[in-house]
Coordinates of N, CA and C in Angstrom, one line a residue:
P32 N 13.7 -17.9 3.8 CA 14.2 -18.9 2.8 C 15.1 -18.3 1.9
S33 N 16.1 -19.4 1.1 CA 17.1 -19.3 0.4 C 16.5 -18.8 -1.2
Y34 N 17.4 -18.1 -1.6 CA 16.8 -17.8 -3.2 C 16.8 -19.1 -4.0
T35 N 17.6 -19.8 -3.8 CA 17.7 -21.4 -4.5 C 16.4 -21.9 -4.2
S36 N 15.9 -21.9 -2.8 CA 15.0 -22.9 -2.7 C 13.6 -21.8 -3.1
M37 N 13.7 -20.5 -3.1 CA 12.3 -19.8 -3.5 C 12.0 -19.9 -5.0
I38 N 13.2 -20.2 -5.6 CA 13.2 -20.4 -7.3 C 12.6 -21.7 -7.4
D39 N 13.1 -22.8 -6.6 CA 12.5 -24.2 -6.6 C 11.0 -24.0 -6.6
D40 N 10.6 -23.3 -5.5 CA 9.0 -23.3 -5.1 C 8.4 -22.7 -6.4
L41 N 9.0 -21.4 -6.7 CA 8.4 -20.8 -7.9 C 8.3 -21.5 -9.0
N42 N 9.2 -22.3 -9.7 CA 9.0 -23.3 -10.6 C 8.0 -24.4 -10.4
Y43 N 8.1 -24.9 -9.4 CA 7.0 -25.9 -9.1 C 5.7 -25.4 -9.1
L44 N 5.2 -24.0 -8.5 CA 4.3 -23.5 -8.9 C 3.7 -23.2 -10.2
H45 N 4.8 -22.6 -10.8 CA 4.6 -22.2 -12.1 C 4.1 -23.7 -13.2
N46 N 5.1 -24.5 -12.8 CA 4.8 -25.8 -13.6 C 3.4 -26.4 -13.5
A47 N 2.7 -26.0 -11.8 CA 1.4 -26.5 -11.7 C 0.4 -25.7 -12.5
T48 N 0.8 -24.7 -12.7 CA -0.2 -24.0 -13.5 C 0.2 -23.6 -15.2
S49 N 0.3 -24.8 -15.8 CA 1.0 -24.8 -17.0 C 0.0 -23.9 -18.1
R50 N 0.6 -23.5 -19.2 CA -0.2 -22.6 -20.3 C -1.1 -23.4 -20.7
N51 N -1.4 -24.5 -20.6 CA -2.4 -25.6 -21.2 C -3.7 -25.7 -19.9
S52 N -3.4 -25.1 -18.9 CA -4.2 -25.2 -17.6 C -5.9 -24.6 -18.1
G53 N -5.7 -23.7 -18.9 CA -7.0 -22.9 -19.1 C -7.1 -22.0 -18.1
R54 N -6.5 -21.8 -16.9 CA -6.6 -20.8 -16.0 C -6.0 -19.4 -16.4
F55 N -6.3 -18.7 -17.2 CA -5.8 -17.1 -17.6 C -5.2 -16.5 -16.4
F56 N -5.9 -16.5 -15.5 CA -5.3 -15.2 -14.4 C -4.1 -16.2 -13.6
A57 N -4.4 -17.3 -13.5 CA -3.5 -18.2 -12.7 C -2.1 -18.3 -13.8
D58 N -2.4 -18.6 -14.8 CA -1.2 -18.4 -15.7 C -0.2 -17.1 -15.9
T59 N -1.3 -16.4 -16.0 CA -0.8 -14.9 -15.9 C 0.3 -14.3 -15.0
W60 N -0.6 -14.7 -13.8 CA 0.2 -14.3 -12.4 C 1.5 -15.3 -12.5
S61 N 1.6 -16.3 -12.7 CA 2.8 -17.2 -12.6 C 3.8 -16.6 -13.5
S62 N 3.3 -16.3 -15.0 CA 4.4 -15.8 -15.9 C 5.1 -14.5 -15.5
R63 N 4.0 -13.6 -14.9 CA 4.5 -12.2 -14.6 C 5.5 -12.7 -13.4
F64 N 5.2 -13.2 -12.5 CA 5.9 -13.3 -11.0 C 7.4 -13.8 -11.4
T65 N 7.3 -14.8 -12.2 CA 8.7 -15.5 -12.8 C 9.2 -14.5 -13.5
Q66 N 9.0 -13.5 -14.2 CA 9.3 -12.5 -15.0 C 10.2 -11.4 -14.0
A67 N 9.4 -11.3 -13.0 CA 9.8 -10.3 -12.0 C 11.0 -10.9 -11.1
I68 N 11.1 -12.1 -10.8 CA 12.2 -12.8 -10.1 C 13.3 -12.6 -10.9
V69 N 13.3 -13.1 -12.6 CA 14.3 -12.9 -13.2 C 14.9 -11.2 -13.3
Q70 N 14.0 -10.5 -13.5 CA 14.4 -9.2 -13.7 C 15.0 -8.6 -12.3
N71 N 14.3 -8.8 -11.2 CA 15.2 -8.3 -9.7 C 16.6 -8.9 -9.8
E72 N 16.8 -10.4 -10.3 CA 18.4 -11.0 -10.3 C 19.1 -9.8 -11.4
E73 N 18.7 -9.5 -12.3 CA 19.3 -8.8 -13.3 C 19.8 -7.3 -12.8
I74 N 18.5 -6.9 -11.8 CA 18.8 -5.4 -11.2 C 20.2 -5.6 -10.2
V75 N 20.2 -6.6 -9.5 CA 21.2 -7.4 -8.2 C 22.4 -7.1 -9.0
G76 N 22.4 -7.6 -9.9 CA 23.6 -7.9 -10.8 C 24.4 -6.6 -11.5
Y77 N 23.5 -5.6 -11.7 CA 23.8 -4.2 -12.1 C 24.4 -3.6 -10.5
F78 N 24.0 -3.9 -9.5 CA 24.4 -3.2 -8.3 C 25.6 -3.8 -7.7
N79 N 25.7 -5.0 -8.1 CA 26.8 -5.9 -7.7 C 28.2 -5.7 -8.6
D80 N 27.8 -5.1 -9.6 CA 28.9 -4.7 -10.9 C 30.0 -3.9 -9.8
A81 N 31.1 -4.4 -9.6 CA 32.4 -4.0 -9.4 C 33.1 -2.9 -10.2
S82 N 32.8 -2.8 -11.4 CA 33.3 -1.9 -12.2 C 32.8 -0.7 -12.3
Y83 N 31.7 -0.6 -11.6 CA 31.2 1.1 -11.5 C 31.7 1.6 -10.2
N84 N 32.6 2.6 -10.4 CA 32.9 3.1 -9.2 C 32.7 4.8 -9.3
P85 N 31.8 5.2 -8.8 CA 31.3 6.7 -9.0 C 32.5 7.6 -8.8
A86 N 32.4 8.7 -9.5 CA 33.7 9.7 -9.8 C 33.2 10.6 -8.5
T87 N 31.7 10.4 -7.8 CA 31.3 11.4 -6.8 C 31.3 10.8 -5.4
N88 N 31.4 11.4 -4.5 CA 31.4 11.0 -3.2 C 29.9 11.0 -2.6
F89 N 29.1 10.4 -2.8 CA 27.8 10.4 -2.3 C 27.5 10.2 -0.7
D90 N 27.2 11.0 0.0 CA 26.9 11.0 1.5 C 26.2 9.4 1.6
G91 N 26.4 8.8 3.0 CA 25.7 7.7 3.2 C 24.4 7.8 3.8
D92 N 23.7 9.1 3.7 CA 22.3 9.0 4.3 C 21.2 8.6 3.0
S93 N 20.1 8.7 3.5 CA 18.9 8.1 2.8 C 18.9 8.5 1.4
A94 N 19.1 10.0 1.5 CA 18.8 10.8 -0.1 C 20.3 10.4 -1.0
G95 N 21.4 10.6 -0.3 CA 22.4 10.3 -1.2 C 22.5 8.7 -1.7
T96 N 22.2 7.9 -0.7 CA 22.3 6.3 -1.0 C 21.2 6.4 -2.3
R97 N 20.2 6.4 -2.0 CA 19.0 6.4 -3.1 C 19.4 6.9 -4.5
L98 N 20.0 8.4 -4.5 CA 20.3 8.7 -5.8 C 21.7 8.3 -6.4
K99 N 22.4 7.8 -5.8 CA 23.6 7.0 -5.8 C 23.2 5.5 -6.8
A100 N 22.0 5.0 -6.1 CA 21.3 3.8 -6.7 C 20.8 4.2 -8.2
V101 N 20.2 5.3 -8.2 CA 19.6 6.0 -9.4 C 20.9 6.0 -10.5
A102 N 22.0 6.7 -9.9 CA 23.2 6.8 -10.8 C 23.6 5.4 -11.4
R103 N 23.7 4.4 -10.4 CA 24.2 3.0 -10.8 C 23.4 2.7 -12.0
M104 N 22.1 2.7 -11.9 CA 21.1 2.2 -12.9 C 21.3 2.8 -14.3
I105 N 21.2 4.5 -14.3 CA 21.6 4.9 -15.4 C 22.8 4.5 -15.9
K106 N 23.8 4.5 -15.0 CA 25.1 4.2 -15.8 C 24.9 2.6 -16.6
A107 N 24.1 1.8 -16.0 CA 24.1 0.7 -16.6 C 22.9 0.7 -17.7
R108 N 22.5 1.7 -18.1 CA 21.4 1.9 -19.3 C 21.7 0.9 -20.4
E109 N 22.8 1.0 -20.9 CA 23.2 0.4 -22.2 C 23.3 -1.5 -21.9
A110 N 23.5 -2.0 -20.9 CA 23.7 -3.2 -20.4 C 22.0 -3.7 -20.4
R111 N 21.4 -2.6 -19.8 CA 20.1 -3.0 -19.6 C 19.2 -2.8 -20.8
N112 N 19.8 -2.2 -22.0 CA 19.2 -2.0 -23.1 C 17.9 -1.4 -23.2
V113 N 18.0 0.3 -22.3 CA 17.0 0.8 -22.2 C 17.2 2.2 -22.9
Q114 N 16.3 3.1 -23.5 CA 16.5 4.4 -24.0 C 16.1 5.4 -22.9
R115 N 15.3 5.2 -22.2 CA 14.3 5.9 -21.2 C 14.3 5.3 -19.8
D116 N 14.4 5.9 -18.8 CA 14.1 5.4 -17.5 C 13.3 6.7 -16.9
A117 N 12.6 6.0 -16.0 CA 11.7 7.0 -14.6 C 12.2 6.4 -13.5
F118 N 12.7 7.0 -12.5 CA 13.0 6.4 -11.3 C 12.3 7.4 -10.1
F119 N 11.9 6.7 -8.9 CA 11.0 7.3 -7.9 C 12.1 7.2 -6.6
V120 N 12.1 8.4 -6.0 CA 13.0 8.3 -5.1 C 12.3 9.1 -4.0
E121 N 12.0 8.6 -2.6 CA 11.2 9.2 -1.8 C 12.1 9.6 -0.5
I122 N 12.1 10.7 0.0 CA 12.7 11.2 1.3 C 11.6 11.8 1.9
Q123 N 11.7 11.2 3.2 CA 10.7 11.6 3.9 C 11.3 12.2 5.4
G124 N 10.1 13.0 6.0 CA 10.3 13.7 7.3 C 9.9 15.2 6.9
F125 N 9.1 15.7 6.1 CA 9.0 17.0 5.9 C 7.6 17.5 6.5
D126 N 7.2 16.6 7.2 CA 5.8 17.2 7.8 C 6.0 17.7 9.1
F127 N 6.1 19.1 9.2 CA 6.3 19.9 10.5 C 5.1 20.7 10.6
H128 N 4.8 20.3 12.0 CA 3.6 21.0 12.4 C 3.7 22.3 13.2
S129 N 5.0 22.7 13.1 CA 5.2 24.2 13.6 C 6.2 24.9 12.6
S130 N 6.5 25.9 12.7 CA 7.3 26.7 12.0 C 8.6 25.9 11.8
T131 N 9.1 26.0 10.7 CA 10.5 25.5 10.0 C 11.5 26.6 10.2
V132 N 11.1 27.8 10.2 CA 12.5 28.8 10.5 C 13.3 28.4 11.8
G133 N 14.6 28.2 11.8 CA 15.4 28.0 12.8 C 15.3 26.5 13.4
D134 N 14.5 25.8 12.5 CA 14.3 24.3 13.2 C 15.5 23.4 12.5
S135 N 16.3 23.2 13.6 CA 17.5 22.2 12.9 C 17.2 21.0 12.3
T136 N 16.2 20.2 12.5 CA 15.9 18.9 11.9 C 15.2 19.4 10.2
F137 N 14.5 20.5 10.3 CA 14.2 20.8 8.8 C 15.5 21.4 8.0
E138 N 16.3 22.0 8.7 CA 17.4 22.8 7.8 C 18.3 21.4 7.5
N139 N 18.5 20.8 8.7 CA 19.2 19.1 8.1 C 18.8 18.3 7.1
L140 N 17.4 18.3 6.8 CA 16.7 17.6 5.9 C 16.9 18.4 4.5
I141 N 16.8 19.8 4.7 CA 17.0 20.5 3.4 C 18.3 20.4 2.9
G142 N 19.5 20.4 3.8 CA 20.8 20.5 3.6 C 21.2 18.9 2.9
T143 N 20.4 17.9 3.3 CA 20.8 16.7 3.1 C 20.0 16.7 1.5
V144 N 19.1 17.1 1.1 CA 18.7 16.9 0.0 C 19.5 17.8 -1.1
D145 N 19.6 18.8 -0.7 CA 20.8 19.6 -1.6 C 22.3 19.0 -1.8
K146 N 22.6 18.5 -0.6 CA 24.1 17.6 -1.1 C 23.7 16.4 -1.9
A147 N 22.7 15.7 -1.5 CA 22.5 14.5 -2.3 C 22.3 14.6 -3.8
L148 N 21.3 16.3 -4.1 CA 21.1 16.3 -5.7 C 22.6 16.9 -6.2
G149 N 23.1 17.9 -5.4 CA 24.4 18.3 -5.8 C 25.4 16.8 -6.4
S150 N 25.5 15.9 -5.4 CA 26.2 14.7 -5.8 C 25.8 14.2 -7.2
F151 N 24.5 14.2 -7.2 CA 23.9 13.3 -8.5 C 24.1 14.0 -9.8
K152 N 23.9 15.6 -9.4 CA 24.4 16.4 -10.9 C 25.9 16.0 -11.1
T153 N 26.8 16.3 -10.2 CA 28.2 15.8 -10.4 C 28.6 14.4 -11.1
E154 N 27.9 13.9 -10.6 CA 28.0 12.3 -11.0 C 27.6 12.0 -12.4
M155 N 26.3 12.7 -12.7 CA 25.9 12.6 -14.1 C 26.6 13.2 -15.2
E156 N 27.5 14.6 -14.8 CA 28.3 15.2 -15.5 C 29.6 14.5 -16.0
S157 N 30.0 13.7 -14.7 CA 31.1 12.7 -15.1 C 30.8 11.7 -16.1
L158 N 29.4 11.4 -16.1 CA 29.0 10.2 -17.1 C 28.8 11.0 -18.4
S159 N 28.8 12.3 -18.6 CA 28.3 13.1 -19.7 C 27.0 12.9 -20.1
L160 N 26.4 12.6 -18.9 CA 24.7 12.5 -19.1 C 23.8 13.7 -18.5
W161 N 24.5 14.6 -17.8 CA 23.9 15.6 -17.3 C 22.6 16.4 -18.5
N162 N 23.0 16.6 -19.6 CA 22.3 17.1 -20.6 C 21.0 16.1 -20.9
N163 N 21.0 14.9 -20.5 CA 20.0 14.0 -20.9 C 19.2 13.5 -19.6
V164 N 19.5 13.9 -18.4 CA 18.9 13.8 -17.4 C 17.9 15.0 -16.8
V165 N 16.6 14.4 -16.4 CA 15.8 15.7 -15.8 C 15.2 15.3 -14.3
V166 N 15.5 15.9 -13.2 CA 15.2 15.8 -11.9 C 13.8 16.6 -11.8
I167 N 12.8 15.9 -11.4 CA 11.6 16.6 -11.0 C 11.2 16.5 -9.4
S168 N 10.9 17.5 -8.6 CA 10.6 17.4 -7.2 C 9.4 17.6 -7.0
L169 N 8.4 16.7 -6.4 CA 7.1 17.1 -6.0 C 7.3 16.9 -4.5
S170 N 6.0 17.8 -4.1 CA 5.9 17.4 -2.6 C 4.5 17.6 -2.4
D171 N 3.8 16.7 -1.5 CA 2.4 16.9 -1.0 C 2.3 18.1 0.2
F172 N 3.5 18.6 0.7 CA 3.4 19.5 1.6 C 3.1 21.0 1.2
G173 N 2.3 21.6 1.8 CA 1.9 22.8 1.2 C 1.0 22.6 0.2
R174 N 0.0 21.7 0.4 CA -1.1 21.4 -0.7 C -2.4 22.1 -0.5
T175 N -2.5 23.3 0.6 CA -3.5 24.2 0.6 C -2.8 25.8 0.6
L176 N -4.2 26.7 0.3 CA -3.4 28.0 0.3 C -3.4 28.6 1.9
T177 N -4.0 27.9 2.8 CA -4.1 28.5 4.1 C -3.1 27.7 5.2
P178 N -2.2 28.2 5.7 CA -1.3 27.5 6.7 C -1.9 26.7 7.7
N179 N -1.6 25.9 8.3 CA -1.9 25.4 9.5 C -1.5 26.5 10.9
S180 N -2.2 25.8 11.9 CA -2.3 27.3 12.9 C -0.9 27.1 13.6
G181 N 0.0 26.5 13.1 CA 1.5 26.5 13.6 C 2.4 27.0 12.6
S182 N 1.9 27.3 11.3 CA 2.8 27.7 10.3 C 3.8 26.9 9.7
G183 N 3.1 25.6 9.9 CA 4.5 24.5 9.5 C 4.2 24.2 8.1
S184 N 4.9 23.1 7.8 CA 5.0 22.8 6.2 C 3.9 21.8 5.8
D185 N 3.2 21.1 6.8 CA 2.1 20.3 6.1 C 0.9 21.0 5.7
H186 N 0.8 22.2 5.8 CA -0.2 22.8 5.2 C 0.5 24.3 4.7
A187 N 0.4 24.8 3.6 CA 1.4 26.0 3.3 C 0.5 26.6 2.2
W188 N 1.6 27.2 1.3 CA 1.1 28.0 0.2 C 0.9 27.5 -1.3
G189 N 0.2 26.1 -1.2 CA -0.2 25.6 -2.5 C 0.7 24.7 -3.1
G190 N 1.9 24.2 -2.7 CA 3.0 23.3 -3.0 C 4.2 24.0 -3.6
N191 N 5.1 23.1 -3.5 CA 6.5 23.2 -3.8 C 7.3 22.3 -5.0
Y192 N 7.4 22.8 -5.9 CA 8.2 22.0 -7.0 C 9.3 22.5 -7.7
F193 N 10.3 21.6 -8.1 CA 11.3 21.9 -8.9 C 11.7 21.1 -10.0
M194 N 12.4 21.5 -11.0 CA 12.9 20.8 -11.8 C 14.3 21.2 -12.4
M195 N 15.3 20.3 -12.5 CA 16.6 20.5 -12.9 C 17.0 19.5 -13.7
G196 N 18.1 20.0 -14.6 CA 18.8 19.0 -15.5 C 19.5 20.1 -16.5
G197 N 20.6 19.2 -17.3 CA 21.6 20.1 -18.0 C 20.9 20.7 -19.1
S198 N 19.8 20.2 -19.6 CA 19.0 21.0 -20.7 C 17.8 21.8 -20.2
V199 N 17.4 21.8 -19.0 CA 16.4 22.5 -18.4 C 16.9 24.0 -18.5
R200 N 15.9 24.7 -19.1 CA 16.1 26.2 -19.3 C 14.9 27.0 -18.6

């Protein structure tokens, strides 16, 4: 369905459960759903804003594309009227059931994350925001102290985490 027909249908449903209906959950759902649609359109507007031309060349892989989207949202923080944001970026593919040493897939994943984080840092510096940003990496791999039988990354030595940002010391 088109966006216009979806909005028409949403308005019909919203009006069918008016505030005077006495159905609290239906009214709340309808109100929140309508707000979500409007907020989604605002976010689409920020992504379609042609005035944002990143100073950094983000790679087209999933990590680079996702962090470029975060940079775009941070750049639009004043237009969005926010002082603080939290973003979640997921990068998959780290569940190795055998040794990662010399594994080109693993090495490529690590290289991709490294390039994406480097590009993100450079972009935040170009916006003079690097001192206001903190990146935290969490992984559920390495969640036990005993490695699996193949010395893989699905179970290793208690997890791996890092934090980076201009003000992180």
